[in-house]
Amino acid sequence: MTSPPRFENAYKTMHTVLNSLRSLDECETEEVSRDVHTVNLEDFQYIGTNITGFRIVNQSPEYQEIVQDWKSSYATGKSLDSEQAPYAKTDVALMYDAVWTFATALNTLEKGQRLQIKPISCATEKQWSFGPTLANHMRGVELRGLTGRIVFDEQGMRTNFTVKVQDLTHIGLTEVGEWEHRSNRGIRKTGNYSRQPEVSFGLRNKTLVITTILNEPYMMKVEDENGIRYEGYCVDLIEAIADDLKFQYKIKEVDDGSYGRKDDLGEWNGMIRELIDGKADMAIADLTITYVREEAVDFTMPFMNLGISILFKKPTKKVPKLFSFLSPLSVEVWLYMATAFLGVSLFLFIVARFSAYEWVNPHPCDLEPEELENQFTLLNTLWFTIGCLMCQGCDITPRANSTRMIAVMWWFFTLIMVSSYTANLAAFLTVERLASPIESAEDLAKQTTIPYGCVASGSTQSFFKESEFPTYKRMWSFMESQRPDVFTDNNQKGVERVKKGNYAFLMESTTIEFIVERNCDLTQVGGLLDSKGYGIATPHGSPYRTHMSSAILKLQENGKLHVLKDLWWKKKRLSQKCAKDDTTSSSSASELGLANVGGVFLVLICGVFLGCIIVVFEFVWKSRKVPSEERESLCASFCRELKFAICCGGSTKPIKSTEEGGEASTPHQENGLPFMPMPGFSSSSPSKGFAS
């Protein structure tokens, strides 16, 4: 590029054609100058005129002070050109630095030796005797002037100076790059703004280049009979915005397949780099809005809000145990309850035997009984306490205040324990809990057996890397130290690694929702670790950003964004719909399978079988107490009694006499209660006794 010798002439000429350009709605004039910073370009910055300038003048505080002094010197009679104030032209600044350099060198030379000023004729070739010495001193001068740092090489050429490159935008002149004399890399872009072709506030009929990255469901490439096309949430979003703003667009995939990350040298990659370099007008993808990225590009208002969460393989459901009805109480509590049952029974038995009010006359008609009876035998006491524990009651009631106090406390204890057991039983029988080793990010940070990671060079990685929260710092240290590497190139590779098991993947919650809808063996663990959003990125100073934000806000207000998300998350490309988890279904809460209550049936069967065994032992024991002369064979007696029990012939049973006309058996006592035949009620004879 060449600089016009007189930019003020071009400035006047540009005003002449300005009206014509406006009528054509095209402003593609390009001007280049090193004094563009001295001119008021307000009339041009809003119509998209392409004006680029080079500035060597350093706008330091010293520069501002000198310019103010110059303005003050013109206070009377003269003034600086209003179009140039408060800036100085490059020629003036260079002249100022030249005089200052000469004065500095001359002052240094004068301090070393006395100078003799003699007139020299310009018509002769005679040189000033101190000329070469002064030139050497000038080459050694180092100072900071209006044009930056002033340093000369051995040949007297200036080195190590910097030239700033400026573009005219709608916010005024903006620095977009710089060129350093000592560098051979050419103009280095500063990232503040990237000059875009056809930048103007009007988007109608313009074709914008959009850089993106493939990631389901935001952006997907489809090949069909019509060729290659793109589809996804972001495609529908930009299509809706384009319909509203009346522009066309062209989608290109980012060259390096990266979202955009700043390296240690301050250089960006990915879509952010392409925006800075001017290869694209905007970037649309699942691109997270971050503070670091905001320093390099501009973002629209977010079109989707989200946060970081954990993707993990869904744990297998616990198979209900056979004795799951015991789960509401721990083993320790069951042991304590058994101990309490035996202990209370023992104390009640002892207290009842010790208390005088528990001993009563077994025959109230006999006013002078020879013996008293106590209903709280050991077996009866156990029957009383177990009946209370099972909330069934008992035909035995305590008479003494001491035994009543023990009974009341036992009733209160059983009331609380049975109520607690019943309340907790429903949850343990109706809910099949998932055996998940992790429930939150804190669980991940506390363990080391399950590795976890995220996408490399993404916003999620930056979040953990820059976080000051202790839990997240510990997680970052763990991820960074893991071998093999826990970071992946993209989300798809992370999901595949999660499917293999024993790996947790940290990613955006919206993407997790999409993946979980299509992979029934995966689930989201815990809540959100942060709060952020996806936005459309544009170069710094781009006029497109405001229009894009307005269009996104309009789509949000009319519900279009929600419709698009519901379409691509729950309807499009959904081969199978995962069944809802039974643990959250209220309708299945009342449905219990045999696996849930099988243990109760087993206990019942065992109890009935145990009762049958006990009755056999009772029969044998009773038979042994019969005198040998009256005893029949054990097998015959067992068959006769079993036949009588099965026939269900009645509720009375005659007493077998020892001989015809003989007396019935003498009274006997079972468990402390006497059973005596009452005279006049015999089944065989009116004079014989009858026992029931």
XYZ file of C-alpha atoms in Angstrom:
692
model
C 0.000 0.000 0.000
C 1.124 3.535 -0.697
C 0.256 6.598 1.297
C -1.304 9.607 -0.457
C 1.043 12.601 -0.175
C -1.730 14.883 0.998
C -4.448 13.084 2.948
C -6.341 16.313 3.556
C -6.910 16.575 -0.210
C -8.338 13.056 -0.257
C -10.438 13.949 2.775
C -12.051 16.844 0.884
C -12.576 14.694 -2.194
C -14.273 11.945 -0.158
C -16.903 14.412 1.031
C -17.717 15.200 -2.587
C -18.618 11.602 -3.462
C -20.139 10.732 -0.082
C -23.719 11.555 -1.062
C -23.450 9.549 -4.282
C -22.208 6.497 -2.411
C -25.029 6.725 0.099
C -27.620 6.774 -2.658
C -26.121 3.564 -4.056
C -26.017 1.915 -0.586
C -22.401 0.959 -1.311
C -19.321 2.434 0.326
C -16.288 0.480 -0.763
C -13.781 3.346 -1.096
C -10.423 2.484 0.453
C -7.931 5.085 1.625
C -4.598 4.530 3.320
C -2.640 7.195 5.190
C -0.212 7.634 8.027
C -2.139 10.756 9.174
C -5.630 9.256 9.242
C -5.702 9.686 13.017
C -5.605 13.469 12.666
C -8.859 13.728 10.701
C -12.445 13.696 11.955
C -13.986 10.674 10.184
C -17.366 10.714 11.891
C -19.170 11.153 8.561
C -17.619 7.942 7.220
C -17.620 5.535 10.168
C -21.343 4.734 9.963
C -21.528 3.851 6.259
C -18.949 1.056 6.059
C -16.200 2.979 4.254
C -12.991 0.971 4.263
C -10.312 3.308 5.642
C -6.996 1.926 6.884
C -4.227 3.971 8.404
C -0.708 3.501 9.760
C 0.272 5.402 12.873
C 3.789 5.726 14.191
C 2.864 8.490 16.602
C 2.752 7.148 20.127
C -0.214 8.550 22.053
C 1.580 8.541 25.390
C 0.950 11.033 28.223
C 4.031 12.966 27.050
C 2.513 13.191 23.583
C -0.761 14.513 24.948
C 1.078 17.097 27.044
C 3.075 18.370 24.052
C -0.049 18.638 21.891
C -1.750 20.628 24.628
C 1.245 22.979 24.744
C 0.986 23.466 20.987
C -2.698 24.248 21.282
C -1.969 26.781 23.995
C 0.672 28.469 21.843
C -2.004 29.095 19.200
C -4.474 30.529 21.690
C -4.039 34.072 20.400
C -4.479 34.774 16.724
C -4.001 31.195 15.482
C -5.347 27.762 16.185
C -4.786 24.240 15.019
C -6.979 22.892 12.265
C -10.181 21.695 13.911
C -10.014 18.553 11.797
C -6.563 17.754 13.171
C -6.797 18.729 16.832
C -5.858 17.320 19.253
C -3.462 15.201 17.185
C -0.187 16.025 15.485
C 0.668 14.912 11.985
C 3.326 12.307 11.459
C 5.679 14.767 9.710
C 5.435 17.185 12.626
C 6.079 14.417 15.156
C 9.085 13.146 13.182
C 10.463 16.670 12.936
C 10.019 17.128 16.687
C 11.865 13.858 17.416
C 14.654 14.784 14.968
C 15.263 18.139 16.637
C 15.113 16.516 20.064
C 17.612 13.846 19.005
C 19.973 16.468 17.568
C 19.688 18.596 20.724
C 20.340 15.595 22.977
C 23.443 14.567 21.026
C 24.720 18.159 20.905
C 24.251 18.514 24.647
C 26.176 15.285 25.250
C 28.984 16.414 22.958
C 29.242 19.787 24.663
C 29.663 18.156 28.047
C 32.705 16.236 26.827
C 34.543 19.066 25.069
C 34.238 22.721 24.318
C 32.598 23.423 20.984
C 33.804 26.139 18.677
C 31.108 27.463 16.405
C 32.588 28.833 13.193
C 30.659 29.833 10.080
C 31.122 27.527 7.108
C 30.297 28.389 3.551
C 27.807 26.150 1.828
C 29.593 26.668 -1.481
C 32.646 24.747 -0.369
C 33.083 21.057 0.572
C 34.703 21.890 3.880
C 33.089 20.103 6.848
C 32.592 21.211 10.411
C 35.337 19.742 12.536
C 32.852 18.421 15.134
C 30.463 17.027 12.522
C 31.618 13.365 12.559
C 31.774 13.391 16.358
C 28.247 14.792 16.589
C 27.017 12.129 14.149
C 28.524 9.397 16.341
C 26.786 10.868 19.389
C 23.485 10.940 17.518
C 23.831 7.235 16.678
C 24.218 6.546 20.397
C 21.143 8.486 21.493
C 18.329 6.460 23.106
C 15.131 8.245 24.094
C 11.345 7.990 23.835
C 9.816 10.593 21.574
C 6.472 11.282 19.967
C 6.999 8.389 17.535
C 8.024 5.878 20.140
C 11.438 4.613 21.130
C 14.292 6.235 19.170
C 17.355 3.996 18.599
C 19.861 3.988 15.693
C 22.135 1.283 14.327
C 25.768 1.723 13.261
C 24.707 3.035 9.855
C 22.516 5.674 11.458
C 19.261 3.943 10.517
C 16.443 3.907 13.072
C 15.602 0.505 14.566
C 13.162 -1.078 17.022
C 10.183 1.116 16.205
C 6.549 0.035 15.930
C 3.868 1.063 13.443
C 0.216 0.672 14.484
C -2.428 -0.377 11.939
C -5.891 1.169 12.328
C -9.252 0.462 10.712
C -12.314 2.671 10.703
C -15.303 1.023 12.367
C -18.663 2.291 13.561
C -17.032 3.115 16.906
C -14.195 5.069 15.317
C -10.576 4.245 14.518
C -9.669 0.920 16.077
C -6.239 -0.638 16.354
C -6.248 -3.978 14.541
C -2.537 -4.800 14.268
C 1.038 -3.650 14.570
C 4.300 -3.992 12.683
C 7.640 -4.179 14.487
C 10.908 -3.317 12.761
C 12.822 -6.032 14.580
C 10.287 -8.730 13.668
C 10.135 -10.517 10.344
C 6.598 -11.842 10.836
C 4.896 -8.930 9.125
C 1.838 -7.259 10.592
C 0.710 -8.983 13.788
C -3.007 -8.816 14.469
C -3.831 -7.591 17.947
C -7.276 -9.218 18.058
C -9.116 -6.026 18.992
C -10.990 -5.973 15.697
C -10.791 -7.777 12.438
C -11.575 -5.808 9.287
C -14.538 -7.436 7.622
C -15.482 -6.897 3.981
C -18.848 -5.280 3.423
C -19.262 -4.268 7.055
C -22.344 -2.138 7.385
C -25.440 -1.938 9.474
C -27.583 -3.186 6.648
C -27.608 -7.001 6.387
C -30.141 -7.221 3.596
C -28.922 -9.339 0.662
C -25.455 -9.796 2.180
C -23.786 -13.207 2.289
C -22.059 -13.928 5.596
C -19.430 -16.613 6.135
C -20.183 -18.678 9.233
C -17.538 -20.889 10.810
C -18.730 -23.848 12.840
C -17.727 -27.207 14.287
C -19.540 -30.521 13.911
C -21.223 -31.659 17.105
C -24.564 -33.407 17.369
C -27.261 -32.038 17.591
C -26.008 -28.491 17.066
C -24.298 -28.978 13.702
C -24.313 -32.163 11.612
C -23.202 -32.921 8.070
C -25.591 -34.901 5.878
C -24.810 -36.468 2.503
C -27.739 -37.294 0.224
C -28.591 -37.286 -3.465
C -28.455 -33.487 -3.471
C -24.904 -33.419 -2.126
C -23.555 -32.314 1.228
C -25.686 -30.171 3.493
C -25.793 -29.215 7.160
C -28.590 -29.657 9.647
C -29.088 -29.304 13.365
C -30.184 -26.903 16.053
C -27.705 -24.189 15.041
C -28.684 -24.489 11.376
C -32.354 -23.960 12.220
C -31.371 -21.098 14.522
C -29.301 -19.227 11.935
C -31.996 -19.924 9.333
C -34.597 -18.262 11.559
C -32.283 -15.289 12.155
C -31.516 -14.998 8.430
C -35.222 -14.992 7.604
C -35.734 -12.175 10.069
C -32.745 -10.044 8.997
C -32.952 -10.911 5.274
C -29.388 -12.088 4.665
C -27.767 -15.156 3.141
C -25.061 -17.254 4.724
C -22.412 -19.798 3.880
C -21.325 -22.424 6.409
C -17.704 -23.565 6.625
C -16.165 -25.996 9.082
C -13.318 -24.723 11.215
C -9.974 -25.850 9.821
C -8.393 -27.237 13.004
C -11.593 -28.659 14.526
C -11.269 -26.570 17.700
C -13.685 -24.257 19.470
C -11.030 -21.727 20.378
C -8.398 -21.657 23.076
C -5.660 -19.195 23.959
C -2.182 -20.716 24.245
C 0.706 -19.638 26.456
C 1.953 -17.232 23.764
C -1.392 -15.437 23.645
C -2.361 -16.891 20.265
C -5.849 -18.242 19.607
C -6.879 -21.324 17.655
C -10.148 -22.721 16.383
C -13.167 -20.639 15.483
C -11.923 -17.678 17.534
C -8.756 -17.557 15.401
C -10.780 -17.545 12.190
C -12.843 -14.605 13.419
C -9.710 -12.660 14.335
C -8.101 -13.409 10.967
C -11.221 -12.308 9.097
C -11.913 -15.725 7.587
C -15.476 -15.661 8.883
C -18.119 -13.117 9.826
C -19.432 -15.089 12.768
C -19.127 -18.414 14.579
C -22.163 -20.424 15.579
C -21.965 -23.722 17.457
C -22.131 -24.922 21.029
C -19.598 -22.161 21.742
C -19.519 -21.133 25.392
C -19.392 -17.461 26.325
C -16.357 -16.927 28.567
C -14.470 -13.918 29.862
C -11.266 -14.889 28.054
C -13.056 -15.284 24.727
C -14.813 -11.952 25.260
C -11.381 -10.318 25.166
C -10.826 -11.614 21.626
C -14.314 -11.534 20.087
C -17.810 -10.247 20.797
C -20.771 -12.460 21.693
C -24.468 -12.029 21.172
C -26.884 -12.628 24.000
C -26.971 -16.365 24.815
C -29.423 -18.475 22.854
C -29.135 -21.349 25.337
C -28.381 -21.409 29.074
C -26.625 -24.363 30.632
C -23.900 -25.517 32.995
C -21.256 -28.195 33.433
C -22.505 -31.564 34.654
C -21.338 -35.195 34.819
C -22.132 -37.927 32.297
C -21.824 -41.424 33.746
C -22.878 -44.935 32.871
C -26.187 -45.767 34.482
C -25.581 -48.174 37.361
C -27.465 -51.453 37.452
C -30.452 -51.668 39.728
C -30.078 -53.611 42.929
C -32.002 -56.874 42.833
C -34.346 -56.897 45.861
C -33.105 -59.219 48.538
C -35.252 -62.070 49.767
C -35.437 -60.497 53.203
C -35.785 -56.940 51.956
C -38.644 -56.394 54.420
C -35.944 -56.259 57.085
C -34.177 -53.377 55.333
C -36.085 -50.503 57.014
C -34.145 -51.247 60.176
C -30.466 -51.957 60.386
C -29.096 -55.223 61.691
C -27.967 -53.407 64.792
C -31.495 -52.164 65.515
C -32.967 -55.620 64.955
C -30.504 -57.066 67.463
C -31.345 -54.334 69.960
C -35.058 -55.032 69.503
C -34.550 -58.746 70.099
C -32.538 -57.961 73.202
C -35.229 -55.541 74.379
C -37.910 -58.188 73.823
C -36.072 -60.788 75.881
C -35.023 -58.273 78.522
C -38.503 -56.817 79.039
C -39.998 -60.320 79.156
C -37.507 -61.383 81.818
C -38.002 -58.257 83.945
C -41.789 -58.496 83.634
C -41.656 -62.154 84.728
C -39.508 -61.329 87.765
C -41.513 -58.245 88.787
C -44.803 -60.118 88.374
C -43.593 -62.933 90.624
C -42.260 -60.421 93.151
C -45.401 -58.271 93.299
C -48.090 -59.526 95.709
C -50.857 -58.118 93.523
C -50.107 -60.541 90.733
C -50.785 -63.600 92.898
C -54.532 -64.361 92.965
C -56.884 -67.074 94.167
C -57.506 -69.543 91.317
C -60.905 -70.475 92.857
C -62.728 -67.332 93.978
C -65.427 -69.448 95.664
C -62.848 -70.871 98.003
C -62.319 -68.176 100.618
C -59.382 -69.972 102.193
C -57.291 -71.292 99.294
C -54.295 -73.402 99.986
C -52.276 -71.819 97.121
C -52.259 -68.690 94.918
C -51.797 -68.510 91.194
C -49.672 -66.113 89.053
C -50.697 -65.781 85.402
C -47.279 -64.433 84.339
C -45.421 -67.655 83.846
C -42.301 -67.450 81.694
C -44.114 -68.619 78.560
C -47.101 -66.383 79.228
C -44.793 -63.406 79.717
C -43.090 -64.044 76.390
C -46.525 -64.399 74.760
C -47.642 -61.079 76.263
C -44.584 -59.108 75.063
C -44.592 -60.602 71.565
C -48.334 -59.940 71.237
C -47.785 -56.288 72.124
C -44.863 -56.025 69.720
C -46.997 -57.400 66.898
C -49.840 -55.007 67.838
C -52.190 -57.975 68.358
C -52.749 -57.745 72.089
C -53.090 -60.659 74.541
C -55.709 -62.228 76.854
C -53.315 -61.715 79.766
C -53.358 -58.309 81.423
C -51.176 -57.064 84.274
C -52.872 -56.359 87.622
C -50.127 -54.688 89.686
C -49.068 -51.097 89.144
C -45.451 -52.164 88.723
C -46.203 -54.611 85.950
C -48.590 -52.119 84.351
C -45.806 -49.509 84.263
C -43.499 -51.961 82.488
C -46.308 -52.865 80.085
C -47.071 -49.195 79.283
C -43.433 -48.444 78.528
C -43.249 -51.534 76.335
C -46.398 -50.430 74.499
C -44.916 -46.961 73.933
C -41.695 -48.503 72.665
C -43.526 -50.801 70.249
C -45.725 -47.908 69.052
C -42.701 -45.852 67.998
C -40.758 -48.756 66.508
C -43.696 -50.190 64.560
C -44.662 -46.749 63.237
C -41.090 -46.042 62.149
C -40.789 -49.436 60.528
C -44.087 -49.050 58.670
C -43.241 -45.569 57.429
C -39.863 -46.687 56.122
C -41.039 -50.000 54.737
C -42.804 -48.491 51.703
C -39.656 -46.796 50.452
C -37.597 -49.957 50.731
C -40.154 -52.226 49.087
C -41.304 -49.947 46.230
C -38.023 -48.268 45.260
C -35.229 -50.238 43.656
C -32.284 -48.028 44.430
C -29.438 -47.585 41.973
C -26.042 -48.655 43.186
C -24.203 -45.546 41.933
C -20.661 -45.019 43.207
C -20.866 -41.252 42.599
C -23.671 -38.774 43.187
C -21.941 -35.399 42.730
C -18.697 -33.650 41.832
C -17.639 -33.887 45.472
C -17.865 -37.677 45.250
C -15.644 -37.605 42.161
C -13.074 -35.430 43.885
C -12.924 -37.689 46.953
C -12.161 -40.897 45.052
C -9.399 -41.989 42.685
C -10.710 -45.298 41.305
C -12.970 -43.753 38.648
C -11.073 -41.486 36.198
C -12.849 -38.447 34.783
C -12.051 -35.851 32.137
C -13.421 -33.421 29.541
C -12.778 -32.126 26.027
C -9.291 -30.696 25.572
C -8.986 -27.020 24.585
C -12.573 -26.281 25.521
C -14.393 -24.035 27.966
C -14.957 -26.933 30.383
C -11.231 -27.541 30.632
C -10.628 -23.816 31.131
C -13.240 -23.762 33.894
C -11.413 -26.373 35.975
C -7.984 -25.015 35.103
C -8.788 -21.474 36.244
C -11.167 -22.278 39.113
C -10.163 -21.300 42.649
C -12.780 -23.501 44.318
C -10.940 -26.205 46.317
C -13.012 -29.111 44.985
C -12.563 -28.098 41.353
C -8.851 -27.387 41.855
C -8.433 -30.894 43.261
C -10.322 -32.322 40.302
C -8.098 -30.414 37.845
C -4.942 -31.702 39.552
C -6.287 -35.246 39.292
C -7.199 -34.899 35.590
C -3.858 -33.319 34.735
C -1.875 -36.083 36.443
C -3.751 -39.058 34.983
C -2.010 -41.423 32.562
C -3.382 -42.427 30.127
C -4.795 -39.033 29.292
C -8.363 -38.434 30.492
C -8.977 -35.595 28.010
C -10.661 -36.277 24.665
C -10.589 -34.575 21.284
C -14.375 -34.145 21.144
C -17.584 -34.999 22.961
C -18.257 -38.138 20.916
C -15.025 -39.781 22.025
C -15.847 -38.906 25.613
C -19.287 -40.498 25.335
C -17.818 -43.678 23.840
C -15.382 -43.862 26.723
C -18.220 -43.499 29.243
C -20.111 -46.370 27.579
C -17.151 -48.668 28.187
C -17.558 -48.065 31.906
C -15.468 -46.802 34.819
C -15.167 -43.276 33.397
C -17.024 -40.011 34.057
C -17.163 -37.279 31.428
C -17.600 -33.609 32.313
C -19.525 -31.684 29.683
C -22.340 -29.186 29.131
C -25.686 -30.170 30.615
C -27.641 -29.560 27.399
C -25.446 -31.978 25.483
C -25.831 -34.515 28.287
C -29.627 -34.210 27.996
C -29.392 -34.998 24.290
C -27.086 -37.977 24.822
C -29.147 -39.454 27.666
C -32.293 -39.328 25.501
C -30.558 -41.582 22.950
C -28.437 -43.772 25.220
C -30.564 -45.478 27.827
C -27.522 -46.862 29.601
C -26.170 -43.364 30.369
C -27.346 -40.829 32.925
C -26.610 -37.378 34.294
C -25.116 -37.370 37.773
C -25.547 -34.462 40.166
C -26.515 -30.880 39.418
C -24.796 -28.046 37.561
C -21.279 -27.021 38.516
C -21.630 -23.546 37.011
C -23.954 -21.369 34.961
C -23.165 -20.116 31.469
C -24.569 -19.859 27.976
C -23.984 -20.483 24.281
C -23.767 -17.446 22.029
C -22.930 -16.417 18.471
C -19.399 -14.991 18.245
C -18.515 -12.050 16.013
C -15.296 -10.064 15.562
C -14.701 -7.132 17.894
C -16.678 -4.113 16.783
C -18.778 -6.006 14.263
C -22.116 -4.264 13.631
C -23.778 -7.640 13.114
C -23.772 -8.482 16.822
C -26.526 -6.050 17.808
C -28.859 -7.266 15.078
C -28.157 -10.902 15.950
C -28.904 -10.291 19.635
C -32.183 -8.595 18.775
C -33.198 -11.518 16.566
C -32.303 -14.052 19.287
C -34.324 -12.092 21.847
C -37.302 -12.108 19.493
C -37.010 -15.886 19.017
C -36.807 -16.364 22.765
C -39.904 -14.277 23.440
C -42.068 -16.073 20.884
C -40.960 -19.506 22.120
C -39.110 -20.483 18.956
C -35.914 -21.385 20.836
C -37.807 -23.797 23.093
C -39.509 -25.384 20.090
C -36.162 -25.885 18.348
C -34.613 -27.514 21.400
C -37.580 -29.807 21.923
C -37.440 -30.755 18.227
C -33.752 -31.702 18.130
C -33.501 -33.157 21.613
C -36.645 -35.282 21.826
C -37.954 -35.853 18.286
C -35.332 -35.702 15.539
C -32.942 -38.633 15.070
C -34.492 -40.535 17.978
C -34.382 -44.242 17.125
C -35.733 -45.383 20.477
C -37.209 -43.620 23.442
C -35.803 -44.590 26.791
C -38.344 -45.824 29.304
C -38.876 -43.673 32.322
C -37.122 -44.777 35.437
C -39.434 -46.763 37.700
C -37.918 -45.072 40.730
C -39.607 -41.797 39.751
C -42.946 -43.276 38.658
C -45.769 -42.789 41.117
C -47.975 -45.391 39.395
C -45.503 -48.209 39.989
C -45.000 -47.365 43.639
C -47.879 -49.677 44.701
C -46.793 -52.624 42.573
C -44.709 -55.093 44.548
C -43.251 -58.192 42.981
C -42.429 -61.477 44.609
C -38.810 -60.371 44.823
C -39.919 -57.556 47.122
C -42.053 -59.533 49.557
C -40.815 -63.087 49.017
C -39.025 -63.051 52.341
C -42.290 -62.433 54.194
C -43.816 -65.529 52.584
C -40.730 -67.509 53.477
C -40.948 -66.419 57.108
C -44.627 -67.384 57.161
C -43.926 -70.821 55.704
C -41.081 -71.382 58.121
C -43.284 -70.309 61.038
C -46.086 -72.688 60.051
C -43.621 -75.518 59.547
C -42.034 -74.777 62.913
C -45.489 -74.863 64.547
C -46.100 -78.280 63.020
C -42.819 -79.556 64.404
C -43.608 -78.142 67.841
C -47.029 -79.804 67.939
C -45.377 -83.151 67.219
C -42.983 -82.619 70.096
C -45.921 -81.597 72.304
C -47.734 -84.790 71.370
C -44.689 -86.926 72.144
C -44.110 -85.096 75.407
C -47.737 -85.498 76.440
C -47.697 -89.178 75.538
C -44.644 -89.751 77.716
C -46.532 -88.411 80.723
C -49.298 -91.005 80.387
C -48.735 -94.015 82.724
C -47.299 -97.012 80.972
C -50.292 -99.241 81.859
C -52.631 -96.737 80.209
C -50.361 -95.881 77.272
C -50.977 -97.185 73.757
C -48.382 -97.271 71.025
C -47.049 -93.880 69.983
C -47.757 -94.512 66.289
C -51.353 -95.612 66.900
C -52.016 -92.698 69.194
C -50.496 -90.266 66.641
C -52.646 -91.649 63.801
C -55.814 -91.499 65.929
C -55.190 -87.891 66.954
C -54.247 -86.859 63.404
C -57.437 -88.461 62.044
C -59.507 -86.640 64.659
C -57.846 -83.309 63.782
C -58.373 -83.752 60.023
C -62.025 -84.816 60.335
C -62.948 -81.480 61.970
C -65.832 -83.259 63.727
C -66.319 -80.822 66.571
C -64.779 -78.681 69.234
C -65.161 -81.174 72.134
C -63.191 -84.271 72.866
C -63.996 -87.073 75.344
C -61.472 -88.200 77.934
C -60.446 -91.796 77.580
C -61.026 -93.709 80.878
C -58.493 -96.166 82.229
C -61.165 -98.825 82.681
C -64.927 -99.130 82.434
C -66.483 -97.246 85.354
C -63.116 -96.042 86.478
C -62.306 -92.504 87.511
C -60.858 -89.935 85.209
C -57.324 -88.782 85.435
C -56.333 -86.652 88.336
C -56.047 -82.920 87.841
C -52.843 -81.663 86.319
C -51.357 -78.288 85.547
C -49.952 -76.876 82.270
C -47.744 -73.772 82.299
C -48.854 -72.967 85.839
C -52.621 -73.171 85.080
C -54.503 -76.138 86.657
C -57.013 -78.083 84.578
C -59.460 -80.169 86.678
C -62.413 -82.245 85.471
C -65.652 -80.855 86.792
C -68.023 -83.439 88.350
C -71.264 -84.184 86.586
C -69.877 -83.435 83.074
C -68.490 -86.668 81.707
C -68.920 -87.729 78.117
C -69.124 -91.419 79.006
C -71.314 -91.227 82.097
C -73.171 -88.517 83.994
C -71.053 -89.305 87.015
C -67.807 -89.008 85.189
C -65.740 -85.820 84.883
C -65.398 -83.932 81.590
C -62.418 -81.938 80.474
C -62.508 -79.470 77.700
